[in-house]
Amino acid sequence: MEFQIPRFSYDTELQLEKGNSEYQISQKMLNVSSQIKSDILNRLGEDIYQYKAYPEDAHFCIVAEALVKRHPCLKEPGSFNGCYGWKQRLKYKMGNYRTQLKLQGCPELSVNSLKSKATTDAFPAKKVKRPKRAEANFYPSFPVGETLESLEKERLKLLSEVGIRNNERVIADKMARRFAIRRQEVVNQEPSIKVFQDRWPALFQQNEINAEFQRLMTVSLEPKFMAQLDVYTSQLMRVVCAKGGATHQKTADIMAAFDQNENIHLWRECVLKTLIVYLGEDPDDLIKEYLVSNMHVGTSCQRDTETFSDTRFLCCNNHNS
DNA sequence: ACATTGCGAGCATTTACCAC
DNA sequence: GTGGTAAATGCTCGCAATGT
């Protein structure tokens, strides 16, 4: 992975260009004025923030390495990799930049200020709220013109929309508009699924689970999951089959039931079930299986035209996460 | 405006211990 | 010896305050 170094201000670029050509001739490092340093750190800090508010050490390394690669005159001959100093500066810069943004009311940062934390959690490194892996829209701001009160009012209205027939479109629109308040609720209060289900029943419909995942991760949940499952099927089966004892017998039974079938849905179900058995869990706890006679019409992977089962993932109601 | 420090949380790794 | 778990340890992290 390589970080794209942005263009700096005109005068910085001029000096860097000059420094680079001198470096090529004499390997001489550019004497970096505080103005240039400031410009470089500012631009890089902003660009890093586009990816992450809380980058890891390795991320700073990647950026620092890209910087000295792009501008060799910034190389630090004293350090083991030529850019350790830049990595440290970027770390400081990012910390100070977060403070700055927080003071300007950036929600995803002010949520971690000591004042915003509960008194029992008022320590800098305690319960820092930051995106989990691949969460792109972890703590969005409210839509322009909306407040906590207005969105809460809308949430209550949404409750009455859920029971109405053929109302998916309306619900989808409203759920999308209330994404920010829902996220803040999840992050701030960490509610149990039961509580959250009571407050946001529409979210637990299949299409809304997919939509929410798309909003949060910018990835299509089901297609992506199924595609990856297909990619790893043979490897997974090898691992599962290698296990002995009672698990072997159970997984062999599941395999036998589907062995003759070419329906891709059944295959996927089979793989997931054997995997769950392999991990020592009960497949019935996660997967509900049912026969449907008229589903997936027109999907490319349908092979069996009579009856086929589909595997649906259901959120367990009584688990906290 | 950048750099440093202090503090305690929390994660990962190592070590110690126990039951089988 | 193996597998599992608990305790100990070392290290990194982030905010806030402070230094330069």
Short mmCIF file of C-alpha atoms (C1' of nucleotides) in Angstrom, two decimals:
data_model
loop_
_atom_site.label_atom_id
_atom_site.label_comp_id
_atom_site.label_asym_id
_atom_site.label_seq_id
_atom_site.Cartn_x
_atom_site.Cartn_y
_atom_site.Cartn_z
CA MET A 1 0.00 0.00 0.00
CA GLU A 2 1.31 3.42 -0.89
CA PHE A 3 0.11 6.78 0.33
CA GLN A 4 -0.43 9.45 -2.30
CA ILE A 5 1.55 12.52 -1.23
CA PRO A 6 -0.52 15.64 -1.99
CA ARG A 7 0.68 18.81 -3.70
CA PHE A 8 1.79 21.35 -1.12
CA SER A 9 1.56 25.12 -1.45
CA TYR A 10 3.30 26.67 -4.42
CA ASP A 11 6.33 28.00 -2.54
CA THR A 12 6.81 24.75 -0.64
CA GLU A 13 6.72 22.80 -3.88
CA LEU A 14 9.25 25.19 -5.39
CA GLN A 15 11.67 24.71 -2.53
CA LEU A 16 11.16 20.96 -2.48
CA GLU A 17 11.79 20.76 -6.19
CA LYS A 18 15.01 22.70 -5.79
CA GLY A 19 15.99 20.59 -2.78
CA ASN A 20 15.32 17.37 -4.66
CA SER A 21 17.48 18.27 -7.60
CA GLU A 22 20.28 19.31 -5.26
CA TYR A 23 19.86 16.06 -3.37
CA GLN A 24 20.27 14.12 -6.60
CA ILE A 25 23.63 15.76 -7.16
CA SER A 26 25.10 15.98 -3.69
CA GLN A 27 22.82 13.82 -1.43
CA LYS A 28 22.41 16.96 0.60
CA MET A 29 19.35 17.25 2.82
CA LEU A 30 17.12 20.28 2.50
CA ASN A 31 17.22 22.66 5.42
CA VAL A 32 13.51 22.61 6.28
CA SER A 33 12.18 25.95 7.50
CA SER A 34 9.37 25.92 10.02
CA GLN A 35 7.07 27.36 7.38
CA ILE A 36 7.67 24.44 5.03
CA LYS A 37 7.41 21.96 7.84
CA SER A 38 4.14 23.46 8.93
CA ASP A 39 2.74 23.37 5.41
CA ILE A 40 3.79 19.76 4.91
CA LEU A 41 2.37 18.59 8.21
CA ASN A 42 -0.87 20.49 7.72
CA ARG A 43 -1.54 19.04 4.30
CA LEU A 44 -0.56 15.52 5.30
CA GLY A 45 -2.61 15.73 8.49
CA GLU A 46 -5.69 16.74 6.54
CA ASP A 47 -5.17 13.98 4.01
CA ILE A 48 -4.60 11.34 6.66
CA TYR A 49 -7.79 12.46 8.37
CA GLN A 50 -9.70 11.64 5.19
CA TYR A 51 -8.83 8.02 5.90
CA LYS A 52 -8.72 7.86 9.67
CA ALA A 53 -9.00 10.12 12.67
CA TYR A 54 -6.97 7.68 14.72
CA PRO A 55 -4.30 6.16 12.50
CA GLU A 56 -2.06 3.43 13.84
CA ASP A 57 1.70 3.58 14.11
CA ALA A 58 2.07 1.57 10.91
CA HIS A 59 -0.06 4.08 9.00
CA PHE A 60 2.22 6.93 10.02
CA CYS A 61 5.15 4.84 8.83
CA ILE A 62 3.53 4.38 5.43
CA VAL A 63 2.93 8.11 5.05
CA ALA A 64 6.40 9.09 6.24
CA GLU A 65 8.00 6.60 3.89
CA ALA A 66 5.93 7.87 0.99
CA LEU A 67 6.95 11.44 1.85
CA VAL A 68 10.69 10.85 1.73
CA LYS A 69 10.29 8.69 -1.34
CA ARG A 70 8.47 11.47 -3.15
CA HIS A 71 10.82 14.16 -1.79
CA PRO A 72 14.22 12.57 -1.13
CA CYS A 73 15.60 15.88 0.12
CA LEU A 74 13.47 15.39 3.25
CA LYS A 75 15.30 12.17 4.13
CA GLU A 76 16.81 12.08 7.58
CA PRO A 77 20.24 10.50 7.38
CA GLY A 78 20.41 9.94 11.12
CA SER A 79 17.37 7.70 11.42
CA PHE A 80 17.33 3.99 10.65
CA ASN A 81 14.74 4.25 7.90
CA GLY A 82 15.31 7.86 6.91
CA CYS A 83 11.93 9.06 8.08
CA TYR A 84 11.46 8.23 11.75
CA GLY A 85 11.37 11.93 12.63
CA TRP A 86 8.62 12.60 10.09
CA LYS A 87 6.63 9.73 11.50
CA GLN A 88 6.87 11.22 14.99
CA ARG A 89 5.97 14.70 13.75
CA LEU A 90 2.94 13.30 11.97
CA LYS A 91 1.86 11.66 15.19
CA TYR A 92 2.10 14.93 17.10
CA LYS A 93 0.44 16.76 14.26
CA MET A 94 -2.47 14.33 14.21
CA GLY A 95 -2.95 14.68 17.98
CA ASN A 96 -2.93 18.45 17.80
CA TYR A 97 -5.17 18.38 14.73
CA ARG A 98 -7.70 16.28 16.58
CA THR A 99 -7.70 18.79 19.44
CA GLN A 100 -8.28 21.58 16.93
CA LEU A 101 -11.15 19.80 15.17
CA LYS A 102 -12.70 18.84 18.46
CA LEU A 103 -12.76 22.49 19.54
CA GLN A 104 -14.57 23.28 16.32
CA GLY A 105 -17.25 20.77 17.24
CA CYS A 106 -16.36 17.77 15.10
CA PRO A 107 -18.66 15.11 16.61
CA GLU A 108 -16.52 12.02 16.09
CA LEU A 109 -13.73 13.68 18.08
CA SER A 110 -15.61 15.59 20.74
CA VAL A 111 -17.23 12.32 21.74
CA ASN A 112 -13.81 11.31 23.09
CA SER A 113 -13.05 14.46 25.04
CA LEU A 114 -12.82 13.92 28.78
CA LYS A 115 -15.76 16.24 29.31
CA SER A 116 -18.01 14.11 27.10
CA LYS A 117 -17.14 10.91 28.89
CA ALA A 118 -18.96 9.54 31.91
CA THR A 119 -17.21 10.50 35.16
CA THR A 120 -16.15 6.90 35.74
CA ASP A 121 -14.55 6.79 32.29
CA ALA A 122 -12.86 10.18 32.39
CA PHE A 123 -9.39 8.96 31.48
CA PRO A 124 -7.79 9.74 28.11
CA ALA A 125 -7.29 6.21 26.91
CA LYS A 126 -10.44 4.75 28.43
CA LYS A 127 -13.28 3.80 26.10
CA VAL A 128 -12.02 5.74 23.12
CA LYS A 129 -14.74 5.59 20.52
CA ARG A 130 -13.36 5.06 17.05
CA PRO A 131 -14.37 3.16 13.94
CA LYS A 132 -14.11 -0.58 14.00
CA ARG A 133 -12.42 -2.25 11.08
CA ALA A 134 -13.84 -1.02 7.76
CA GLU A 135 -16.44 1.29 9.27
CA ALA A 136 -16.42 4.22 6.89
CA ASN A 137 -19.23 6.27 8.40
CA PHE A 138 -18.75 5.57 12.03
CA TYR A 139 -20.04 8.76 13.66
CA PRO A 140 -21.66 11.01 11.07
CA SER A 141 -22.93 14.52 11.79
CA PHE A 142 -26.65 15.19 11.76
CA PRO A 143 -28.11 16.24 8.41
CA VAL A 144 -28.11 20.02 7.96
CA GLY A 145 -30.99 21.62 9.83
CA GLU A 146 -31.70 18.63 12.03
CA THR A 147 -31.25 18.48 15.78
CA LEU A 148 -31.38 15.70 18.34
CA GLU A 149 -34.94 16.70 19.20
CA SER A 150 -36.20 16.87 15.62
CA LEU A 151 -34.66 13.52 14.74
CA GLU A 152 -36.06 11.90 17.88
CA LYS A 153 -39.50 13.18 16.93
CA GLU A 154 -39.06 11.66 13.47
CA ARG A 155 -37.99 8.36 15.00
CA LEU A 156 -41.26 8.18 16.90
CA LYS A 157 -43.17 8.82 13.68
CA LEU A 158 -41.21 6.07 12.01
CA LEU A 159 -42.45 3.58 14.61
CA SER A 160 -45.96 3.91 13.27
CA GLU A 161 -44.81 3.45 9.67
CA VAL A 162 -43.48 -0.03 10.29
CA GLY A 163 -46.78 -1.91 10.37
CA ILE A 164 -48.13 -0.37 7.16
CA ARG A 165 -48.17 -2.56 4.03
CA ASN A 166 -46.15 -1.72 0.91
CA ASN A 167 -44.36 0.96 2.80
CA GLU A 168 -40.78 -0.16 2.21
CA ARG A 169 -39.86 2.87 0.16
CA VAL A 170 -40.99 5.35 2.78
CA ILE A 171 -39.25 3.42 5.52
CA ALA A 172 -36.05 3.15 3.49
CA ASP A 173 -35.97 6.93 2.96
CA LYS A 174 -36.61 7.70 6.60
CA MET A 175 -34.09 5.17 7.84
CA ALA A 176 -31.46 6.68 5.59
CA ARG A 177 -32.19 10.18 6.86
CA ARG A 178 -31.95 9.08 10.49
CA PHE A 179 -28.69 7.21 10.09
CA ALA A 180 -26.67 9.77 12.04
CA ILE A 181 -28.82 9.76 15.15
CA ARG A 182 -28.94 5.97 15.08
CA ARG A 183 -25.15 5.76 14.90
CA GLN A 184 -24.71 8.25 17.72
CA GLU A 185 -27.14 6.22 19.78
CA VAL A 186 -25.16 3.05 19.17
CA VAL A 187 -21.80 4.65 19.88
CA ASN A 188 -22.82 6.75 22.88
CA GLN A 189 -25.17 4.41 24.67
CA GLU A 190 -24.12 0.96 23.49
CA PRO A 191 -27.70 -0.30 23.84
CA SER A 192 -28.54 -3.99 23.95
CA ILE A 193 -30.01 -5.41 20.76
CA LYS A 194 -33.35 -5.86 22.50
CA VAL A 195 -33.55 -2.17 23.40
CA PHE A 196 -32.35 -1.13 19.98
CA GLN A 197 -34.88 -3.39 18.32
CA ASP A 198 -37.66 -1.71 20.28
CA ARG A 199 -36.46 1.72 19.26
CA TRP A 200 -35.68 0.89 15.62
CA PRO A 201 -37.84 -2.08 14.58
CA ALA A 202 -37.52 -1.22 10.90
CA LEU A 203 -33.79 -1.79 11.05
CA PHE A 204 -34.27 -5.48 11.65
CA GLN A 205 -35.92 -6.12 8.32
CA GLN A 206 -33.61 -7.86 5.89
CA ASN A 207 -33.40 -5.10 3.33
CA GLU A 208 -32.71 -2.52 6.03
CA ILE A 209 -29.92 -4.62 7.53
CA ASN A 210 -28.30 -4.61 4.13
CA ALA A 211 -28.93 -0.90 3.68
CA GLU A 212 -27.49 -0.05 7.09
CA PHE A 213 -24.42 -2.13 6.38
CA GLN A 214 -24.00 -0.29 3.10
CA ARG A 215 -24.28 3.07 4.85
CA LEU A 216 -21.82 2.13 7.56
CA MET A 217 -19.22 0.18 5.57
CA THR A 218 -19.98 1.26 1.97
CA VAL A 219 -20.02 -2.43 1.09
CA SER A 220 -22.95 -4.61 -0.01
CA LEU A 221 -23.28 -7.15 2.75
CA GLU A 222 -24.94 -10.18 1.18
CA PRO A 223 -23.33 -10.19 -2.27
CA LYS A 224 -19.91 -9.56 -0.80
CA PHE A 225 -20.28 -12.18 1.90
CA MET A 226 -21.57 -14.83 -0.51
CA ALA A 227 -18.89 -14.09 -3.07
CA GLN A 228 -16.16 -14.42 -0.46
CA LEU A 229 -17.76 -17.56 0.92
CA ASP A 230 -17.64 -19.09 -2.55
CA VAL A 231 -13.99 -18.14 -2.90
CA TYR A 232 -13.04 -19.87 0.34
CA THR A 233 -15.42 -22.84 0.14
CA SER A 234 -12.89 -25.46 -0.92
CA GLN A 235 -10.34 -24.36 1.66
CA LEU A 236 -12.96 -24.28 4.40
CA MET A 237 -14.15 -27.75 3.48
CA ARG A 238 -10.61 -29.07 3.62
CA VAL A 239 -10.15 -27.72 7.12
CA VAL A 240 -13.52 -28.99 8.30
CA CYS A 241 -13.03 -32.48 6.83
CA ALA A 242 -9.65 -32.82 8.51
CA LYS A 243 -11.24 -32.76 11.95
CA GLY A 244 -11.88 -36.14 13.55
CA GLY A 245 -14.22 -37.50 16.19
CA ALA A 246 -17.88 -36.62 16.63
CA THR A 247 -17.48 -33.40 14.69
CA HIS A 248 -16.36 -35.39 11.66
CA GLN A 249 -19.48 -37.52 11.79
CA LYS A 250 -21.78 -34.51 12.11
CA THR A 251 -20.18 -32.58 9.28
CA ALA A 252 -20.16 -35.71 7.10
CA ASP A 253 -23.92 -36.05 7.64
CA ILE A 254 -24.51 -32.45 6.58
CA MET A 255 -22.31 -32.91 3.54
CA ALA A 256 -24.10 -36.12 2.53
CA ALA A 257 -27.47 -34.38 2.59
CA PHE A 258 -26.31 -31.87 0.00
CA ASP A 259 -23.76 -33.88 -1.91
CA GLN A 260 -25.93 -34.63 -4.89
CA ASN A 261 -27.30 -31.12 -5.15
CA GLU A 262 -26.04 -28.45 -7.49
CA ASN A 263 -28.05 -25.58 -6.06
CA ILE A 264 -25.62 -22.93 -4.97
CA HIS A 265 -27.84 -21.74 -2.12
CA LEU A 266 -27.85 -25.23 -0.64
CA TRP A 267 -24.13 -25.45 -1.02
CA ARG A 268 -23.59 -22.24 0.84
CA GLU A 269 -25.93 -23.34 3.58
CA CYS A 270 -24.03 -26.60 3.83
CA VAL A 271 -20.67 -24.87 4.11
CA LEU A 272 -21.90 -22.53 6.81
CA LYS A 273 -23.51 -25.32 8.79
CA THR A 274 -20.42 -27.48 8.74
CA LEU A 275 -18.33 -24.50 9.75
CA ILE A 276 -20.57 -23.82 12.72
CA VAL A 277 -20.40 -27.47 13.79
CA TYR A 278 -16.64 -27.32 13.40
CA LEU A 279 -16.53 -24.39 15.80
CA GLY A 280 -18.56 -26.36 18.34
CA GLU A 281 -21.78 -24.38 18.01
CA ASP A 282 -25.30 -25.33 17.06
CA PRO A 283 -26.24 -24.28 13.49
CA ASP A 284 -29.84 -23.75 14.56
CA ASP A 285 -28.76 -20.88 16.77
CA LEU A 286 -27.69 -18.82 13.78
CA ILE A 287 -29.44 -20.05 10.67
CA LYS A 288 -33.11 -20.47 10.05
CA GLU A 289 -33.89 -22.64 7.14
CA TYR A 290 -37.14 -22.59 5.29
CA LEU A 291 -38.52 -23.69 2.00
CA VAL A 292 -39.71 -21.06 -0.36
CA SER A 293 -41.39 -21.80 -3.62
CA ASN A 294 -41.13 -18.50 -5.37
CA MET A 295 -37.95 -16.78 -4.38
CA HIS A 296 -34.97 -15.40 -6.19
CA VAL A 297 -36.75 -15.42 -9.52
CA GLY A 298 -34.29 -14.09 -12.02
CA THR A 299 -31.19 -14.43 -9.89
CA SER A 300 -28.21 -15.69 -11.78
CA CYS A 301 -27.33 -18.45 -9.37
CA GLN A 302 -30.69 -20.17 -9.33
CA ARG A 303 -30.42 -23.67 -10.73
CA ASP A 304 -33.19 -25.66 -9.12
CA THR A 305 -36.57 -24.52 -10.41
CA GLU A 306 -38.82 -26.61 -8.20
CA THR A 307 -38.24 -25.86 -4.57
CA PHE A 308 -35.19 -24.52 -2.94
CA SER A 309 -34.21 -23.35 0.44
CA ASP A 310 -32.56 -20.10 1.19
CA THR A 311 -30.34 -19.29 4.07
CA ARG A 312 -31.09 -16.17 5.96
CA PHE A 313 -29.05 -14.69 8.69
CA LEU A 314 -31.01 -13.60 11.63
CA CYS A 315 -29.78 -11.34 14.31
CA CYS A 316 -30.04 -13.09 17.64
CA ASN A 317 -32.43 -11.12 19.77
CA ASN A 318 -30.93 -11.75 23.13
CA HIS A 319 -27.27 -11.14 22.62
CA ASN A 320 -25.61 -7.84 23.34
CA SER A 321 -23.45 -7.64 20.29
"C1'" DA B 1 2.31 25.92 16.12
"C1'" DC B 2 4.92 22.00 17.04
"C1'" DA B 3 6.85 18.98 20.75
"C1'" DT B 4 6.88 16.87 25.26
"C1'" DT B 5 5.15 14.93 29.47
"C1'" DG B 6 2.17 12.43 32.73
"C1'" DC B 7 -1.20 9.33 33.63
"C1'" DG B 8 -4.00 5.31 33.52
"C1'" DA B 9 -6.51 2.23 30.20
"C1'" DG B 10 -6.25 -1.62 27.51
"C1'" DC B 11 -4.21 -4.83 24.40
"C1'" DA B 12 -1.02 -8.70 23.42
"C1'" DT B 13 2.21 -11.73 25.02
"C1'" DT B 14 4.23 -14.53 28.48
"C1'" DT B 15 4.11 -17.20 32.56
"C1'" DA B 16 1.91 -20.00 36.04
"C1'" DC B 17 -1.28 -23.09 37.33
"C1'" DC B 18 -4.71 -26.75 37.14
"C1'" DA B 19 -7.44 -30.80 35.50
"C1'" DC B 20 -7.44 -34.52 32.63
"C1'" DG C 1 1.95 -34.06 27.56
"C1'" DT C 2 -2.26 -31.41 26.30
"C1'" DG C 3 -5.66 -27.96 26.60
"C1'" DG C 4 -7.67 -24.36 28.96
"C1'" DT C 5 -7.66 -20.35 31.93
"C1'" DA C 6 -5.99 -16.82 35.11
"C1'" DA C 7 -2.45 -13.71 36.51
"C1'" DA C 8 1.58 -10.99 35.50
"C1'" DT C 9 4.10 -8.21 32.49
"C1'" DG C 10 5.44 -5.06 28.87
"C1'" DC C 11 4.15 -2.00 25.70
"C1'" DT C 12 1.29 1.41 23.12
"C1'" DC C 13 -2.22 4.66 23.13
"C1'" DG C 14 -4.87 9.32 23.68
"C1'" DC C 15 -6.21 13.42 26.16
"C1'" DA C 16 -4.92 17.43 28.53
"C1'" DA C 17 -1.62 20.38 30.23
"C1'" DT C 18 2.62 22.36 29.57
"C1'" DG C 19 7.07 23.49 27.40
"C1'" DT C 20 9.70 25.55 23.59
#
